[in-house]
Amino acid sequence: MRVPLSWLREYVDVPVEATPEDVLAALVSVGFEEEDVFRFELSGPVVVGTVLSFEAEPQSNGKTIRWCQVDVGEAEPRGIVCGASNFFEGDKVVVSLPGAVLPGPFPISARKTYGHVSDGMIASARELGLGDEHNGILRLVELGIDAEPGTDAIALLGLDDVAVDVNVTPDRGYAMSIRGIAREYAHATGATFRDPASLPEIGSGSGFSVVVDDTAPIRGRNGVTEFVTRAVRDVDPSRPTPPWMIARLTLAGIRSISLLVDITNYVMLELGGPIHGYDLDKLTGGITVRRATEGETLETLDGQVRKLSTEDLLITDESGPIGLAGVMGGARTEIGETTTDVLIEAAVFDTVSIARTARRHKLPSEASRRFERGVDPLLPAASAQRVVDLMVQLGGGTADPLGSALGVDYSRASIALPAGFVQGLVGVDYTAARIAETLTLIGCEVVETVDGWAVTPPSWRPDLTDKWTLAEEVARIDGVDKIPSVLPTPPSGRGLTPAQQGRRRVANALAAAGFVETPSFPFTSEEQNDLHGSAAGEHLPSVRLANALDGQTPFLRRSLIPALLQTAHRNVARGHTDLALFEVGTVFLPKPGVEYGTTTIPPMAVRPDAETLARLDASIPPQPRHIALLLAGTVAPKQPGREAEAAGLEVALDAVRVIAAAAGVEIAVAQGQRAALHPGRTGVLTVDGAQVGYVGELLPAVAADADLPGRVTVAELDLDAILAMAGERVTVASLSTFPAATQDVSLVVDAALPAAALRAALVEGAGDLLESVRLVDDYRGQGVPAGSKSLTFALRFRAPDRTLTAAEATEAKLAGVALATERHGATLRE
């Protein structure tokens, strides 16, 4: 909202020495955000001049100029060349003298033109920034102005005014006016406020038919609650808009059109209630306010023919629609150059209805912006009277008794404000007297009760609806700077849950291992869900979004792998080919045969009971958190004397072990199958026999579809399940200071036996002295029977209290071999 300071000073005592920045600071103190300061972009000397004489001089280009002698209050007149011809000898005009700068910027200097030295410029209204009219120079007699030559024209025309711009939030529609901002400035500074809606006399008209026929109200509310009309006859449409009004409208961001239209815009800005004027002679019969019917159209003031919706609220006469209520009038009844009789409309329309119409037709307007935020329901009569007064005063019209006043009795229920509530909520020790004083200051009616106050908000504050909004007003007016800044102390025993700590621990461990976390959106296609979110040959249901952001990805993901593939593709496309990525996020796993999202959402103002919450929980699919990783390219680049190390399945398995260690579980790997993975390079991950994920190499065709070169290895685990299996166990082990004993063992087993099963037998048989075991070789060839394989493990033994002997290490190793032989028929390789 742009507020010219000269206009603001009419209704509140702003000190003469106050700068725009001072005014903005005061408004900021009561909760308004400052935007900018606006000024007319011109500087003097710009003065009043009298045309003493002129000579018309035709030019070779067909143009005729006037060589003028102009009195500008100096000892001698100035000679000025002017191309306009709409002025006469003796006319008072506006002269820009050398040194002046007009909007553009357009500096003025004495210069030779058309055979003369023009010592200044006679200005038009457009050249001064007073509008778009450029039919000729500005004649002060047409504005009713008579001033002595040499008078400062900038001050005379109001061009020395300045406007401040503040951001008005949607809940404070009352501040979309000079009236509202003046009241807020008074709240901030204690200055005296004079309400422009308190007119000496507010008349009412009768005899004009207005009918409300709203057969399709929105939210059960009629589209209009107040509708006032007044008539003014015999106005002079040729009268110009006074320069002070043009200046104020211009600074407020509204273009001057004509006197009658400018008056309606002026009153809208002044009081906050939109006004519309009709050419009374173009109306057919009375006015009916109704919803549009199917197929109706309306040509609006912007010249567009609009196809109307049955939700649109219309202003109609006997001939049909003449305006979109609260948004824009119709072209057929537009006030024009021949209008002499005007019908003034001041109404209050439903906020939701106006907002929907403005958005539906992509037609935001100054009127709709105010109606959307709510207009004071007691304002229409005062607004209409103010327009009548200005049209009589400035347009020479006569107030006519014709009109109407349709409305409902306005009343608001009081709000109970308990004693001590404001202090407890805000944290400031307000006195009871200060609370009552503050609420009374903003216009509330405050009545003391046994346990506090009964507060009735004023008509212009629809945002005051409960005790919390009243407390906010007390804090705002008294000063938010008085609210103490206190850091709350959390109760003991709170903090991250075990599950949150586990997820953070796992993510940190992977990041420390060199992986980069890449969060993504949880949307994908059904094909990707079938490929990556199911076992081989399995088709599971997916959740489809009712209003998808992207029509190509309308499903919620069953797997994190598709998003990692997209991230990898973007990196490869930008030249980054060595990738180690991971993501922790939710996947959505609907149960077959269960329909989700059908439960009705309860009202927002009521807390749901336990049964309703359980029903809502059951209406959404299970959403476990998974962790997934992707490897591509190399983990170690080629160096002198060393070949590049590819990021293959071994690295992915190491990452899985990092996850297991951080989560506090033991993860076993066995060969398995997945739809998108290589059948011979896929592992199923289990914890205590329960499957928790998979690891493997993508099929070449799948990698190629993602435009990823070379081998790509992925893994995905159910992180929630892993952490639940780990529970809250905490293992604390002291570091041994004694040396380790290392031995290797090579065992020949059946080729189909998973290495993990053989490793588990070695670990169990070797006992507590075994610190670690690692598979170092898988040999199949000469010296090993057909259908068998030789697996070599590196064993590390350590005792916490002594140095192990070779015999103790060997004894533990052989115990492990014995158990492996018993379970799997393993034999030592010769």
Short mmCIF file of C-alpha atoms in Angstrom, two decimals, residues 3 7-8 11-12 27 177-187 191-194 196:
data_model
loop_
_atom_site.label_atom_id
_atom_site.label_comp_id
_atom_site.label_asym_id
_atom_site.label_seq_id
_atom_site.Cartn_x
_atom_site.Cartn_y
_atom_site.Cartn_z
CA VAL A 3 0.63 6.21 1.16
CA TRP A 7 -2.78 12.62 2.30
CA LEU A 8 -1.77 10.85 5.51
CA TYR A 11 -6.11 12.30 9.08
CA VAL A 12 -3.27 11.96 11.56
CA LEU A 27 4.68 1.65 10.94
CA SER A 177 -6.40 2.46 2.82
CA ILE A 178 -5.22 5.86 4.02
CA ARG A 179 -7.77 5.48 6.81
CA GLY A 180 -6.21 2.23 8.02
CA ILE A 181 -2.59 3.39 7.77
CA ALA A 182 -3.41 6.67 9.53
CA ARG A 183 -5.00 4.72 12.38
CA GLU A 184 -1.92 2.46 12.65
CA TYR A 185 0.42 5.47 12.64
CA ALA A 186 -1.62 6.89 15.50
CA HIS A 187 -1.25 3.59 17.37
CA ALA A 191 -0.72 11.05 17.40
CA THR A 192 -4.33 12.23 17.06
CA PHE A 193 -6.34 10.24 14.49
CA ARG A 194 -9.25 11.77 12.57
CA PRO A 196 -12.24 10.17 7.30
#
